[in-house]
Amino acid sequence: MYRTFIVKSDSKADMARGGISNECDCSDADEPSASALQSRDINQQSKSSTLSFLDEKDPTEESFTVKRSVKREVVFQARKKEGSSASLPSFQGKSNKDVRVQSDSDSDGSAEDIPPDSDEGSSSTRSSSSGSSKAQRVIIPDARKIRAAKEKRRQARAQQDYISLDSPHTPGSGQEEGPSSGEQNSDNELDDHERRIEFAPKPKTLRERMTEKMGSDSDESFSDSQEEEDQQMWEEQQIGKGVKRHQKEWQAPRPARQKKMDIPETLPPVSVDVIKKRIIAKLDSLREVHRAREAELRRMQLDMEMAKSSLESLENHTTEEQLRFYRTMNVFSRNLLECLSEKMALINSVELDVHSLYIDQAEVLFSQRREALQEESSQIQKLTYNTDSHSNGDTAGDSNPAWQSLSEEEIGCVPCDLEPTAEQQAELQSKRDDLLKKAQEVFADVQTDFWDVKKILSRFDEWRISFQDSYSNAYIGLCIPKLLAPLIRHQLIGWNPLQAGEDFEALPWYSAVERFCHGQGYEETENMDMTTLPTIIEKTILSKVQGFVELVWDPFSAQQSTTLTTLCKRIQEDYSVFYGEQSKPVKAFVEAVIQRLRSAVDNDVFVPLYPKKFLEHKRSPQFQFQNKQFWSAVKLLGNMALWDGLIPEHILKELMLEKLLGRYLMITVLNESDSKHTIQKCKKIADCFPKSWFIDLNTGSSLPQLQNFSKHLLQIAHALFKDNNGSSSTRKLLSDVLFVLKNIKAHDSIRSITEKCHCEDLLKALQ
């Protein structure tokens, strides 16, 4: 099969280099190949403009065109298959048309320029399709003709005597076309609608792939060498910077060092004491560090011992034993909780019944006292302001034998406590015994393991000894007070905190809890149950005492107040529940005491005032009734002073000084006409004041609330000295006045009395 290659190109350089090549890859040939082709086909020139390599003996050939690029067109001719009746068209050119091949040897390179003559192509196609049997030979002009044609075209372009169909320039634009204008105005350049759309990149030739591979290898080697050079340059720069910085550090401080090394002409004096102090200070710091190290060593040793003990306990107790113990404790705890939950209703019922007995008795006594006070006050009021009576206080006093029996010594006596009668006490005791028997029957159907505090705590003590870590992690020390509260309340049913001789520490639960918390050497170590007993005291004991304070306690009773305050002070000393930050039960108890004292001052204190003519007679019912009520208020003042240190000091001063003393007692003292009785009353009042109020008082005068009290004593002393100067009775009274002023730290008043009355000897006797 014969092949015919028809190459159309607009590039003059391709034709100059011999743009016809018979290679399969259709690559451009060098210039020597073009001359060789010319010498080989010089005898086959033809006037036709078509280049053909066809065999004359095979006229039946078909032609097809392969477009390699936009600027080249390759036409292949193949032999028609045998048996085909159709004749293949051959490429022929007109005789009057030539293919002009121009070459240019200018300095800018050679190029091929083919005029845009569409008639050649069309005539060539028509001649080929006419079925001509013989293909005409190609006449290739020589170099001289090519140069002449090229020169002619250049002159015509310079004159601009034609308009190029493909040129984008208009005539008269004044722009010359360059050597590449032939490439831009090629006849073979297709329009946009004729161009094929490339959907995939064209395959590269072997030469292009080799060139690309060589270029990438050179780029990689160049990049590697460039990175090595950059790394080496960076290292050199960093080394240089370090050397420069080191030189600056050694060079810059030299002047400063020289200045620091300058030795002054006169040095500060250094004594042995200064050196000794510095050595002592250094020694103290070293000792402190040594002590810290020793403390740390002790802690480490303690941790080591604890770790060893934990290891031994783990080695001694197997997992099965622990599981068996925990299951046993779980069953025991569940049964104990069920038992206590069932018995709580019975315990509360019996406790409430016993408490109601004491409340009823207290209400009976309070009502009797109020009724007696109201009845006596109304009788004296009638005697005092009876318009029909023409008698004075003496006749009124003679009509009542009880008032007549009051002696002179009984005038200054404090009234006794109000006690129940023998019949009331016997009835109360009988009911109390019945309730206590009922209380004993609460746990009659329960095993001792579930109501005996000692046995219950022994279970937890075994847990604490065997498995201390789990015992601590379960916070058993915080749960025990709440767990034992029903059992402790059951034992406290018959306990009365207002009655002397009864002590909760004598009950069985206290000894069991105390042994559990402090026994068996636990007081020497950091026992986690050290706070169990104080917590029981706060939440159980104080809660029961609070109920008695609110409903049973009589603040006017010296016996009850003394017993109650003694109990609270002992709890404070042994368990420290009133100091520092108080818990909620303690705050509630203190508030209950304050409210009960305030209620007694506001509602139960009554000191009447009568005309002075009735009070001058000491046996008059008015004087005796007022005197009894006054001493009852003084008794309350003394009972309130017992709470010093248990309730806040400012509240106690408010109740005692501002309300009780200023509102009731001072009025009676100021209306007293007898100086002897006045000094006696003031002395009793001053004895009620807590001593702690005057310990740190160094102002020269007494408390601000006692200014009127000290001034009244000063006036009495001046009046005594003025009336009875130098008598023994007067000096005795002055000595009592100085004693009272000395107790309340009224030093200014004492100085005034000694200067005016000249009784320095009395003051020395008091000291």
Tab-separated table of C-alpha atoms in Angstrom, residues 134-324:
chain	number	residue	atom	x	y	z
A	134	LYS	CA	-1.995	9.772	-13.869
A	135	ALA	CA	-0.757	12.023	-11.077
A	136	GLN	CA	1.193	15.043	-12.182
A	137	ARG	CA	4.663	15.663	-10.910
A	138	VAL	CA	5.439	18.475	-8.448
A	139	ILE	CA	7.632	21.281	-9.704
A	140	ILE	CA	9.675	22.623	-6.794
A	141	PRO	CA	11.184	26.009	-7.586
A	142	ASP	CA	14.730	26.622	-6.744
A	143	ALA	CA	15.990	28.927	-4.055
A	144	ARG	CA	16.333	31.912	-6.358
A	145	LYS	CA	12.691	31.819	-7.396
A	146	ILE	CA	11.579	31.391	-3.846
A	147	ARG	CA	13.534	34.406	-2.750
A	148	ALA	CA	12.154	36.432	-5.691
A	149	ALA	CA	8.562	35.507	-4.812
A	150	LYS	CA	9.167	36.320	-1.210
A	151	GLU	CA	10.651	39.687	-2.055
A	152	LYS	CA	7.741	40.460	-4.338
A	153	ARG	CA	5.242	39.648	-1.606
A	154	ARG	CA	7.133	41.770	0.877
A	155	GLN	CA	7.107	44.757	-1.467
A	156	ALA	CA	3.419	44.336	-2.082
A	157	ARG	CA	2.768	44.199	1.679
A	158	ALA	CA	4.842	47.313	2.173
A	159	GLN	CA	2.835	49.179	-0.460
A	160	GLN	CA	-0.439	47.987	1.086
A	161	ASP	CA	-2.097	47.732	-2.333
A	162	TYR	CA	-4.275	44.819	-1.175
A	163	ILE	CA	-6.468	43.875	1.706
A	164	SER	CA	-5.757	40.616	3.451
A	165	LEU	CA	-8.849	38.608	4.131
A	166	ASP	CA	-7.525	37.094	7.374
A	167	SER	CA	-5.613	40.103	8.681
A	168	PRO	CA	-7.129	41.861	11.656
A	169	HIS	CA	-5.519	45.175	10.574
A	170	THR	CA	-7.395	47.708	8.503
A	171	PRO	CA	-5.811	49.587	5.605
A	172	GLY	CA	-4.162	52.719	6.744
A	173	SER	CA	-3.499	51.442	10.193
A	174	GLY	CA	0.172	52.032	9.558
A	175	GLN	CA	1.244	48.775	11.153
A	176	GLU	CA	3.653	46.469	9.380
A	177	GLU	CA	3.156	42.803	9.423
A	178	GLY	CA	6.031	40.873	10.919
A	179	PRO	CA	7.587	37.711	9.655
A	180	SER	CA	5.001	35.661	11.520
A	181	SER	CA	2.054	37.237	9.723
A	182	GLY	CA	1.968	34.233	7.394
A	183	GLU	CA	1.390	31.959	10.347
A	184	GLN	CA	-1.440	34.117	11.658
A	185	ASN	CA	-3.124	34.422	8.247
A	186	SER	CA	-2.865	30.806	7.238
A	187	ASP	CA	-5.420	29.382	4.855
A	188	ASN	CA	-5.544	26.183	6.833
A	189	GLU	CA	-6.654	27.933	10.060
A	190	LEU	CA	-10.173	26.749	10.785
A	191	ASP	CA	-13.010	28.771	12.096
A	192	ASP	CA	-14.313	28.312	15.592
A	193	HIS	CA	-17.250	26.152	14.494
A	194	GLU	CA	-14.926	23.935	12.413
A	195	ARG	CA	-12.421	23.253	15.144
A	196	ARG	CA	-12.549	19.969	17.004
A	197	ILE	CA	-13.065	20.050	20.729
A	198	GLU	CA	-10.257	18.256	22.567
A	199	PHE	CA	-11.757	16.172	25.362
A	200	ALA	CA	-8.495	14.557	26.420
A	201	PRO	CA	-4.855	15.579	26.313
A	202	LYS	CA	-3.008	14.492	23.181
A	203	PRO	CA	-0.535	11.668	23.621
A	204	LYS	CA	3.024	12.824	23.868
A	205	THR	CA	5.727	11.567	21.568
A	206	LEU	CA	8.743	9.642	22.716
A	207	ARG	CA	10.963	12.658	22.278
A	208	GLU	CA	8.655	14.891	24.323
A	209	ARG	CA	8.463	12.340	27.123
A	210	MET	CA	12.269	12.003	27.186
A	211	THR	CA	12.686	15.773	27.246
A	212	GLU	CA	10.182	16.165	30.081
A	213	LYS	CA	11.830	13.394	32.114
A	214	MET	CA	15.251	14.945	31.736
A	215	GLY	CA	13.854	18.348	32.750
A	216	SER	CA	12.166	16.996	35.917
A	217	ASP	CA	15.328	15.163	36.979
A	218	SER	CA	17.363	18.298	36.562
A	219	ASP	CA	14.766	20.297	38.527
A	220	GLU	CA	14.804	17.813	41.414
A	221	SER	CA	18.562	17.772	41.573
A	222	PHE	CA	18.573	21.528	41.406
A	223	SER	CA	15.984	21.824	44.209
A	224	ASP	CA	17.916	19.349	46.393
A	225	SER	CA	21.130	21.218	45.889
A	226	GLN	CA	19.334	24.488	46.555
A	227	GLU	CA	17.877	23.174	49.835
A	228	GLU	CA	21.293	21.959	50.958
A	229	GLU	CA	22.782	25.361	50.175
A	230	ASP	CA	19.952	27.143	52.091
A	231	GLN	CA	20.365	24.850	55.102
A	232	GLN	CA	24.116	25.399	55.165
A	233	MET	CA	23.651	29.164	54.854
A	234	TRP	CA	21.096	29.187	57.742
A	235	GLU	CA	23.458	27.215	59.972
A	236	GLU	CA	26.270	29.617	59.227
A	237	GLN	CA	24.037	32.580	60.065
A	238	GLN	CA	22.931	31.070	63.379
A	239	ILE	CA	26.510	30.287	64.346
A	240	GLY	CA	27.489	33.825	63.495
A	241	LYS	CA	24.671	35.281	65.587
A	242	GLY	CA	25.668	33.150	68.580
A	243	VAL	CA	29.282	34.228	68.303
A	244	LYS	CA	28.293	37.894	68.077
A	245	ARG	CA	25.930	37.642	71.073
A	246	HIS	CA	28.612	35.924	73.121
A	247	GLN	CA	31.076	38.652	72.225
A	248	LYS	CA	28.532	41.341	73.213
A	249	GLU	CA	27.873	39.692	76.566
A	250	TRP	CA	31.562	39.661	77.325
A	251	GLN	CA	32.243	43.111	75.977
A	252	ALA	CA	29.194	45.118	77.135
A	253	PRO	CA	29.274	44.553	80.945
A	254	ARG	CA	32.961	45.370	81.252
A	255	PRO	CA	32.477	49.076	82.053
A	256	ALA	CA	29.732	48.259	84.590
A	257	ARG	CA	31.929	45.640	86.270
A	258	GLN	CA	34.716	48.100	86.480
A	259	LYS	CA	32.331	50.565	88.151
A	260	LYS	CA	31.104	47.941	90.608
A	261	MET	CA	34.627	46.940	91.421
A	262	ASP	CA	35.490	50.493	92.321
A	263	ILE	CA	36.413	50.420	95.964
A	264	PRO	CA	35.114	53.479	97.827
A	265	GLU	CA	37.498	55.472	99.891
A	266	THR	CA	35.545	54.912	103.111
A	267	LEU	CA	33.875	51.569	103.865
A	268	PRO	CA	30.814	51.338	106.143
A	269	PRO	CA	31.720	50.329	109.661
A	270	VAL	CA	31.230	46.636	110.365
A	271	SER	CA	30.875	45.643	113.968
A	272	VAL	CA	30.891	42.286	115.663
A	273	ASP	CA	27.213	42.678	116.564
A	274	VAL	CA	26.229	43.043	112.921
A	275	ILE	CA	28.179	39.953	111.961
A	276	LYS	CA	26.709	38.089	114.904
A	277	LYS	CA	23.175	39.074	113.919
A	278	ARG	CA	23.724	37.897	110.369
A	279	ILE	CA	25.125	34.606	111.552
A	280	ILE	CA	22.214	34.149	113.954
A	281	ALA	CA	19.707	34.955	111.213
A	282	LYS	CA	21.362	32.492	108.873
A	283	LEU	CA	21.414	29.875	111.620
A	284	ASP	CA	17.707	30.442	112.335
A	285	SER	CA	16.841	30.004	108.685
A	286	LEU	CA	18.837	26.794	108.528
A	287	ARG	CA	17.135	25.535	111.664
A	288	GLU	CA	13.735	26.335	110.189
A	289	VAL	CA	14.615	24.415	107.066
A	290	HIS	CA	15.864	21.564	109.235
A	291	ARG	CA	12.627	21.489	111.206
A	292	ALA	CA	10.615	21.446	107.994
A	293	ARG	CA	12.690	18.557	106.712
A	294	GLU	CA	12.211	16.664	109.971
A	295	ALA	CA	8.442	17.219	109.845
A	296	GLU	CA	8.386	15.989	106.277
A	297	LEU	CA	10.421	12.960	107.321
A	298	ARG	CA	7.964	12.192	110.101
A	299	ARG	CA	5.058	12.442	107.698
A	300	MET	CA	6.793	10.143	105.278
A	301	GLN	CA	7.490	7.645	108.055
A	302	LEU	CA	3.845	7.811	109.148
A	303	ASP	CA	2.693	7.237	105.572
A	304	MET	CA	5.066	4.321	105.298
A	305	GLU	CA	3.701	2.790	108.481
A	306	MET	CA	0.136	3.253	107.285
A	307	ALA	CA	1.017	1.661	103.964
A	308	LYS	CA	2.613	-1.284	105.748
A	309	SER	CA	-0.420	-1.705	107.997
A	310	SER	CA	-2.728	-1.576	104.990
A	311	LEU	CA	-0.577	-4.170	103.244
A	312	GLU	CA	-0.648	-6.431	106.277
A	313	SER	CA	-4.402	-6.085	106.616
A	314	LEU	CA	-4.853	-6.963	102.965
A	315	GLU	CA	-2.598	-9.963	103.317
A	316	ASN	CA	-4.336	-11.175	106.464
A	317	HIS	CA	-7.875	-10.801	105.159
A	318	THR	CA	-8.829	-12.573	102.021
A	319	THR	CA	-11.458	-11.419	99.588
A	320	GLU	CA	-13.890	-14.084	100.708
A	321	GLU	CA	-13.664	-12.916	104.315
A	322	GLN	CA	-14.303	-9.330	103.299
A	323	LEU	CA	-17.279	-10.321	101.206
A	324	ARG	CA	-18.695	-12.424	104.040
